[in-house]
mmCIF file of C-alpha atoms in Angstrom:
data_model
loop_
_atom_site.group_PDB
_atom_site.id
_atom_site.type_symbol
_atom_site.label_atom_id
_atom_site.label_comp_id
_atom_site.label_asym_id
_atom_site.label_seq_id
_atom_site.Cartn_x
_atom_site.Cartn_y
_atom_site.Cartn_z
ATOM 1 C CA MET A 1 -0.278 0.249 -0.339
ATOM 2 C CA SER A 2 1.062 3.481 -0.949
ATOM 3 C CA SER A 3 1.032 6.126 1.581
ATOM 4 C CA THR A 4 0.432 9.835 -0.113
ATOM 5 C CA ALA A 5 2.822 12.510 1.207
ATOM 6 C CA HIS A 6 1.460 15.878 2.736
ATOM 7 C CA HIS A 7 3.842 18.711 2.113
ATOM 8 C CA PRO A 8 2.614 22.077 4.216
ATOM 9 C CA PRO A 9 1.158 25.464 1.522
ATOM 10 C CA THR A 10 4.390 26.852 -0.316
ATOM 11 C CA GLY A 11 1.525 30.328 -0.081
ATOM 12 C CA THR A 12 0.399 29.571 -3.603
ATOM 13 C CA GLY A 13 -2.554 28.054 -5.511
ATOM 14 C CA GLY A 14 -5.046 31.067 -4.351
ATOM 15 C CA CYS A 15 -3.332 31.075 -0.381
ATOM 16 C CA ASP A 16 -2.232 35.018 0.164
ATOM 17 C CA PRO A 17 -0.486 35.509 3.541
ATOM 18 C CA GLY A 18 -0.063 38.771 2.846
ATOM 19 C CA ALA A 19 -4.144 39.044 3.305
ATOM 20 C CA ILE A 20 -3.738 39.089 6.703
ATOM 21 C CA ASP A 21 -2.207 42.045 7.275
ATOM 22 C CA GLU A 22 -4.188 43.385 5.385
ATOM 23 C CA LEU A 23 -7.444 43.011 7.279
ATOM 24 C CA ALA A 24 -5.613 43.547 9.863
ATOM 25 C CA CYS A 25 -5.105 46.909 8.843
ATOM 26 C CA VAL A 26 -9.040 47.683 7.266
ATOM 27 C CA ALA A 27 -9.789 46.078 10.982
ATOM 28 C CA ALA A 28 -7.541 48.936 12.545
ATOM 29 C CA GLY A 29 -9.395 51.330 10.293
ATOM 30 C CA ILE A 30 -12.840 50.547 11.195
ATOM 31 C CA GLN A 31 -12.361 50.512 14.697
ATOM 32 C CA ARG A 32 -10.759 54.125 14.481
ATOM 33 C CA ARG A 33 -13.596 55.506 12.521
ATOM 34 C CA ALA A 34 -16.078 53.955 15.306
ATOM 35 C CA GLU A 35 -13.415 55.990 17.942
ATOM 36 C CA VAL A 36 -13.597 58.815 16.492
ATOM 37 C CA THR A 37 -17.781 58.476 16.145
ATOM 38 C CA GLN A 38 -18.381 57.375 19.574
ATOM 39 C CA GLU A 39 -16.394 60.217 21.092
ATOM 40 C CA HIS A 40 -18.023 63.223 19.209
ATOM 41 C CA LEU A 41 -21.496 61.544 19.255
ATOM 42 C CA PRO A 42 -22.758 63.101 22.150
ATOM 43 C CA GLN A 43 -21.475 66.614 21.167
ATOM 44 C CA LEU A 44 -23.835 65.879 17.828
ATOM 45 C CA ARG A 45 -27.197 64.998 19.144
ATOM 46 C CA GLU A 46 -26.440 68.019 22.015
ATOM 47 C CA PHE A 47 -26.086 71.012 19.207
ATOM 48 C CA GLN A 48 -28.690 68.550 17.091
ATOM 49 C CA GLU A 49 -31.093 69.179 20.305
ATOM 50 C CA LYS A 50 -30.279 72.614 20.678
ATOM 51 C CA PHE A 51 -30.734 73.594 17.151
ATOM 52 C CA ASN A 52 -34.165 71.748 17.294
ATOM 53 C CA SER A 53 -35.801 74.690 19.265
ATOM 54 C CA ALA A 54 -33.343 77.721 18.694
ATOM 55 C CA ARG A 55 -35.583 79.423 16.276
ATOM 56 C CA THR A 56 -38.595 79.242 19.163
ATOM 57 C CA GLN A 57 -36.124 80.541 21.237
ATOM 58 C CA TYR A 58 -34.465 82.790 19.345
ATOM 59 C CA THR A 59 -37.572 84.406 18.614
ATOM 60 C CA THR A 60 -38.643 85.008 22.329
ATOM 61 C CA ALA A 61 -34.937 86.417 22.873
ATOM 62 C CA ARG A 62 -35.365 88.817 20.327
ATOM 63 C CA LEU A 63 -38.911 90.181 21.429
ATOM 64 C CA ALA A 64 -37.939 90.849 24.549
ATOM 65 C CA ALA A 65 -34.492 92.149 23.221
ATOM 66 C CA LYS A 66 -36.341 94.819 20.553
ATOM 67 C CA THR A 67 -38.728 95.801 23.653
ATOM 68 C CA ASP A 68 -36.159 96.982 25.680
ATOM 69 C CA LEU A 69 -33.717 98.560 23.495
ATOM 70 C CA ASP A 70 -37.702 100.708 21.968
ATOM 71 C CA GLU A 71 -36.908 101.674 25.239
ATOM 72 C CA ALA A 72 -33.569 102.712 25.398
ATOM 73 C CA ALA A 73 -33.430 104.661 22.270
ATOM 74 C CA ALA A 74 -37.117 106.398 23.438
ATOM 75 C CA THR A 75 -34.962 107.210 26.401
ATOM 76 C CA LEU A 76 -31.775 108.100 24.002
ATOM 77 C CA GLY A 77 -33.671 110.490 22.579
ATOM 78 C CA LYS A 78 -34.712 112.520 25.235
ATOM 79 C CA VAL A 79 -31.135 112.967 26.035
ATOM 80 C CA ARG A 80 -30.210 114.264 23.029
ATOM 81 C CA GLU A 81 -33.137 116.699 22.917
ATOM 82 C CA GLN A 82 -32.029 118.183 26.382
ATOM 83 C CA ILE A 83 -28.221 117.801 25.646
ATOM 84 C CA ARG A 84 -27.617 118.612 21.615
ATOM 85 C CA CYS A 85 -27.756 122.583 22.078
ATOM 86 C CA ARG A 86 -25.096 122.301 24.330
ATOM 87 C CA VAL A 87 -22.406 120.505 22.841
ATOM 88 C CA THR A 88 -20.960 122.679 19.736
ATOM 89 C CA HIS A 89 -21.537 121.398 15.982
ATOM 90 C CA GLU A 90 -17.283 120.595 15.575
ATOM 91 C CA GLN A 91 -17.657 118.337 19.161
ATOM 92 C CA ARG A 92 -20.465 116.625 18.281
ATOM 93 C CA HIS A 93 -18.520 115.802 14.729
ATOM 94 C CA CYS A 94 -14.660 115.068 16.527
ATOM 95 C CA LEU A 95 -17.146 112.754 19.379
ATOM 96 C CA GLN A 96 -18.432 111.284 16.247
ATOM 97 C CA GLN A 97 -15.509 109.599 14.507
ATOM 98 C CA ALA A 98 -14.217 108.687 17.692
ATOM 99 C CA VAL A 99 -16.976 106.643 18.741
ATOM 100 C CA ASP A 100 -17.137 104.855 15.445
ATOM 101 C CA LYS A 101 -13.038 105.150 14.812
ATOM 102 C CA VAL A 102 -13.307 102.845 18.107
ATOM 103 C CA PHE A 103 -16.336 100.459 17.765
ATOM 104 C CA ASP A 104 -14.910 99.742 14.249
ATOM 105 C CA ASP A 105 -11.629 99.041 15.382
ATOM 106 C CA ILE A 106 -12.742 97.060 17.854
ATOM 107 C CA ARG A 107 -15.142 95.463 15.273
ATOM 108 C CA ARG A 108 -12.567 94.576 13.321
ATOM 109 C CA CYS A 109 -10.399 93.032 16.010
ATOM 110 C CA GLN A 110 -13.103 90.536 16.746
ATOM 111 C CA GLY A 111 -13.589 89.342 12.865
ATOM 112 C CA GLY A 112 -16.907 91.359 12.529
ATOM 113 C CA TRP A 113 -20.481 90.883 12.699
ATOM 114 C CA GLY A 114 -23.086 88.372 11.354
ATOM 115 C CA CYS A 115 -22.506 84.189 10.403
ATOM 116 C CA CYS A 116 -19.173 83.267 11.879
ATOM 117 C CA VAL A 117 -18.843 79.801 9.368
ATOM 118 C CA ASP A 118 -16.815 80.534 6.851
ATOM 119 C CA ASP A 119 -18.257 78.673 3.633
ATOM 120 C CA CYS A 120 -15.014 77.745 2.596
ATOM 121 C CA GLY A 121 -13.557 76.012 5.303
ATOM 122 C CA CYS A 122 -16.280 73.622 5.363
ATOM 123 C CA GLU A 123 -15.036 71.555 2.478
ATOM 124 C CA PHE A 124 -13.579 67.981 3.380
ATOM 125 C CA ASP A 125 -12.556 65.833 1.248
ATOM 126 C CA ASP A 126 -12.412 61.862 2.451
ATOM 127 C CA THR A 127 -11.455 60.488 -0.152
ATOM 128 C CA VAL A 128 -7.140 58.886 -0.370
ATOM 129 C CA GLY A 129 -5.428 59.032 -3.680
ATOM 130 C CA ARG A 130 -2.184 56.891 -4.784
ATOM 131 C CA ASP A 131 -0.432 59.534 -3.902
ATOM 132 C CA ASP A 132 -1.282 60.351 -0.367
ATOM 133 C CA THR A 133 1.327 59.349 2.317
ATOM 134 C CA VAL A 134 0.931 59.240 6.412
ATOM 135 C CA ALA A 135 2.322 62.298 6.194
ATOM 136 C CA THR A 136 -0.329 64.199 3.986
ATOM 137 C CA LEU A 137 -3.337 62.243 5.158
ATOM 138 C CA SER A 138 -1.816 63.928 8.857
ATOM 139 C CA ALA A 139 -2.266 66.780 8.132
ATOM 140 C CA ARG A 140 -5.374 67.141 5.835
ATOM 141 C CA ILE A 141 -6.846 65.264 9.476
ATOM 142 C CA ALA A 142 -4.901 68.596 10.797
ATOM 143 C CA ARG A 143 -6.552 70.790 9.248
ATOM 144 C CA TYR A 144 -9.739 69.342 8.776
ATOM 145 C CA THR A 145 -9.599 69.119 12.896
ATOM 146 C CA ALA A 146 -9.174 72.551 13.008
ATOM 147 C CA ASP A 147 -12.067 74.346 10.598
ATOM 148 C CA THR A 148 -14.409 71.479 13.171
ATOM 149 C CA LEU A 149 -13.172 72.488 16.231
ATOM 150 C CA LYS A 150 -13.732 75.979 14.427
ATOM 151 C CA ALA A 151 -17.424 75.522 13.588
ATOM 152 C CA ALA A 152 -17.810 73.809 16.897
ATOM 153 C CA ALA A 153 -16.686 77.888 18.089
ATOM 154 C CA CYS A 154 -18.954 78.770 15.774
ATOM 155 C CA PHE A 155 -22.371 76.724 16.918
ATOM 156 C CA THR A 156 -21.432 77.089 20.683
ATOM 157 C CA ALA A 157 -21.271 80.940 20.526
ATOM 158 C CA LEU A 158 -24.417 81.701 18.789
ATOM 159 C CA ASP A 159 -25.965 79.102 20.896
ATOM 160 C CA GLY A 160 -24.382 80.999 23.926
ATOM 161 C CA GLU A 161 -27.001 84.270 22.103
ATOM 162 C CA LEU A 162 -30.035 83.035 23.443
ATOM 163 C CA THR A 163 -29.280 84.553 27.289
ATOM 164 C CA ALA A 164 -27.261 87.099 25.583
ATOM 165 C CA LEU A 165 -28.936 89.099 23.159
ATOM 166 C CA PRO A 166 -31.661 89.934 25.793
ATOM 167 C CA GLU A 167 -29.446 90.008 28.132
ATOM 168 C CA ARG A 168 -27.691 92.433 26.032
ATOM 169 C CA ALA A 169 -30.418 94.869 25.347
ATOM 170 C CA ALA A 170 -31.520 94.858 28.832
ATOM 171 C CA LYS A 171 -28.017 96.457 30.307
ATOM 172 C CA ILE A 172 -28.869 98.745 27.020
ATOM 173 C CA ARG A 173 -31.805 99.351 28.690
ATOM 174 C CA THR A 174 -30.568 100.760 32.063
ATOM 175 C CA GLU A 175 -27.720 102.022 30.998
ATOM 176 C CA ALA A 176 -29.827 104.598 29.076
ATOM 177 C CA ALA A 177 -31.469 105.321 32.159
ATOM 178 C CA GLN A 178 -28.802 106.049 34.369
ATOM 179 C CA LEU A 179 -27.406 108.434 31.196
ATOM 180 C CA LEU A 180 -30.531 110.527 31.441
ATOM 181 C CA ALA A 181 -30.367 110.854 35.559
ATOM 182 C CA ASP A 182 -26.863 111.555 35.042
ATOM 183 C CA VAL A 183 -28.038 114.308 32.373
ATOM 184 C CA CYS A 184 -30.809 115.835 35.145
ATOM 185 C CA ASP A 185 -28.206 115.941 37.445
ATOM 186 C CA ALA A 186 -27.392 119.051 39.023
ATOM 187 C CA VAL A 187 -23.754 117.915 39.116
ATOM 188 C CA LEU A 188 -23.172 115.208 36.639
ATOM 189 C CA GLY A 189 -24.984 116.774 33.780
ATOM 190 C CA LYS A 190 -22.686 119.493 33.589
ATOM 191 C CA ASP A 191 -20.023 117.230 31.861
ATOM 192 C CA VAL A 192 -21.890 117.647 28.072
ATOM 193 C CA VAL A 193 -19.185 116.505 26.286
ATOM 194 C CA ARG A 194 -18.923 113.261 28.048
ATOM 195 C CA LEU A 195 -22.551 112.452 28.808
ATOM 196 C CA TYR A 196 -23.136 113.066 24.809
ATOM 197 C CA ALA A 197 -20.322 110.817 24.337
ATOM 198 C CA ARG A 198 -21.946 108.548 26.509
ATOM 199 C CA LEU A 199 -25.112 108.768 24.202
ATOM 200 C CA LEU A 200 -23.048 108.360 21.040
ATOM 201 C CA VAL A 201 -21.582 104.791 22.604
ATOM 202 C CA LEU A 202 -25.271 103.476 23.518
ATOM 203 C CA LEU A 203 -26.866 104.176 20.155
ATOM 204 C CA ARG A 204 -23.991 102.295 18.689
ATOM 205 C CA ARG A 205 -24.855 99.821 21.294
ATOM 206 C CA ILE A 206 -28.821 99.078 19.861
ATOM 207 C CA THR A 207 -26.870 98.868 16.262
ATOM 208 C CA GLU A 208 -25.295 96.490 17.449
ATOM 209 C CA ALA A 209 -27.142 95.320 19.524
ATOM 210 C CA TRP A 210 -27.727 92.051 16.641
ATOM 211 C CA ARG A 211 -24.711 91.141 16.101
ATOM 212 C CA GLY A 212 -25.658 90.980 12.621
ATOM 213 C CA PHE A 213 -28.608 89.682 12.303
ATOM 214 C CA GLU A 214 -31.502 91.050 11.039
ATOM 215 C CA THR A 215 -33.926 88.555 11.000
ATOM 216 C CA VAL A 216 -34.741 85.034 12.879
ATOM 217 C CA SER A 217 -34.060 83.023 9.574
ATOM 218 C CA GLU A 218 -30.748 84.577 8.801
ATOM 219 C CA PHE A 219 -29.677 83.420 12.479
ATOM 220 C CA VAL A 220 -31.310 79.797 12.489
ATOM 221 C CA ASP A 221 -29.725 79.306 8.931
ATOM 222 C CA CYS A 222 -26.236 80.315 10.335
ATOM 223 C CA LEU A 223 -26.557 77.961 12.793
ATOM 224 C CA CYS A 224 -27.474 75.509 10.445
ATOM 225 C CA ARG A 225 -24.626 75.523 8.658
ATOM 226 C CA ALA A 226 -22.266 75.614 11.476
ATOM 227 C CA LEU A 227 -23.772 72.030 12.859
ATOM 228 C CA LEU A 228 -23.743 71.133 9.625
ATOM 229 C CA CYS A 229 -20.070 72.036 9.090
ATOM 230 C CA VAL A 230 -19.232 70.095 11.812
ATOM 231 C CA LEU A 231 -21.028 67.388 11.242
ATOM 232 C CA LYS A 232 -19.637 66.519 8.079
ATOM 233 C CA GLY A 233 -15.998 67.342 9.794
ATOM 234 C CA TRP A 234 -16.416 64.706 12.098
ATOM 235 C CA GLN A 235 -17.588 62.384 9.190
ATOM 236 C CA ALA A 236 -14.693 63.179 7.065
ATOM 237 C CA ILE A 237 -11.953 62.406 10.057
ATOM 238 C CA ALA A 238 -13.546 59.690 11.150
ATOM 239 C CA VAL A 239 -13.503 57.844 7.418
ATOM 240 C CA LEU A 240 -9.175 58.840 6.843
#
C-alpha cells in the first residue's frame, strides 16, 4: 500500500498570507472610525437638540430684546434733546468720529458680526488618493480638525446668543435710563461732552445689539450651517 506525502502550503494555489495583514489594517481602520464617531457623537446629539429648539428660543429672545432696545432708544431720544444744543457742532462731529473709530476697530479685531461659519472652511474630502501618504493624510486630518473645532465654537457662540441677546439689551436699557438721570443731575449734568459721548456709545450699541443678524431666519440658517459643518468634519475625519 502506498502512502501520499503531505506537504505544508507554500503560498501558491490562491493562498495569500499577506491578506491577513491587509485585513488587520482594514479592521484597525474600522475600529478607528468607530472610536472617532463615539467620541464626538454626544456633542453632535447635543447640538442637534439645541438646533431643534433654536428658532423658538431665539424668536423669544429677539422679542424681549426689541422691547428693551426700543425703550432705550426712546430714552436716548430724550437725552439728545436735552444736551444737543449744549454741545457744539465741532464737538459732536469729533465725538462721532472717535466713537465710530473705536467700534470699527473692535469689530475688526473680533472678526466682524454676522455668521461665523466660513463656507470655504467646511469642505471636507475623505477620499484617499494613490499619492497620499501618512504625512499628507495626517496634515489633512489636522486641518479638518481645526476647521471642525472652529465650526463647533461658532455653534456654541450662537447658542449663547439665546441668553446673551436679551441680557445685552436689558443692560443697554438700564444704562440709557442712568444716562438720562445723570443729564438731569445738577453736578453730573454739567459735563455735556462726556454725556454726549455716552449717548453716542449707547446708540451704537443698540445698532450692533443684533450682532449682524437682521432676522430670525438669518440666525437659524447660520446655526444650521455650523451644525452641518461640524457633522461633515467629524465624518470625514472618521473615514480618514
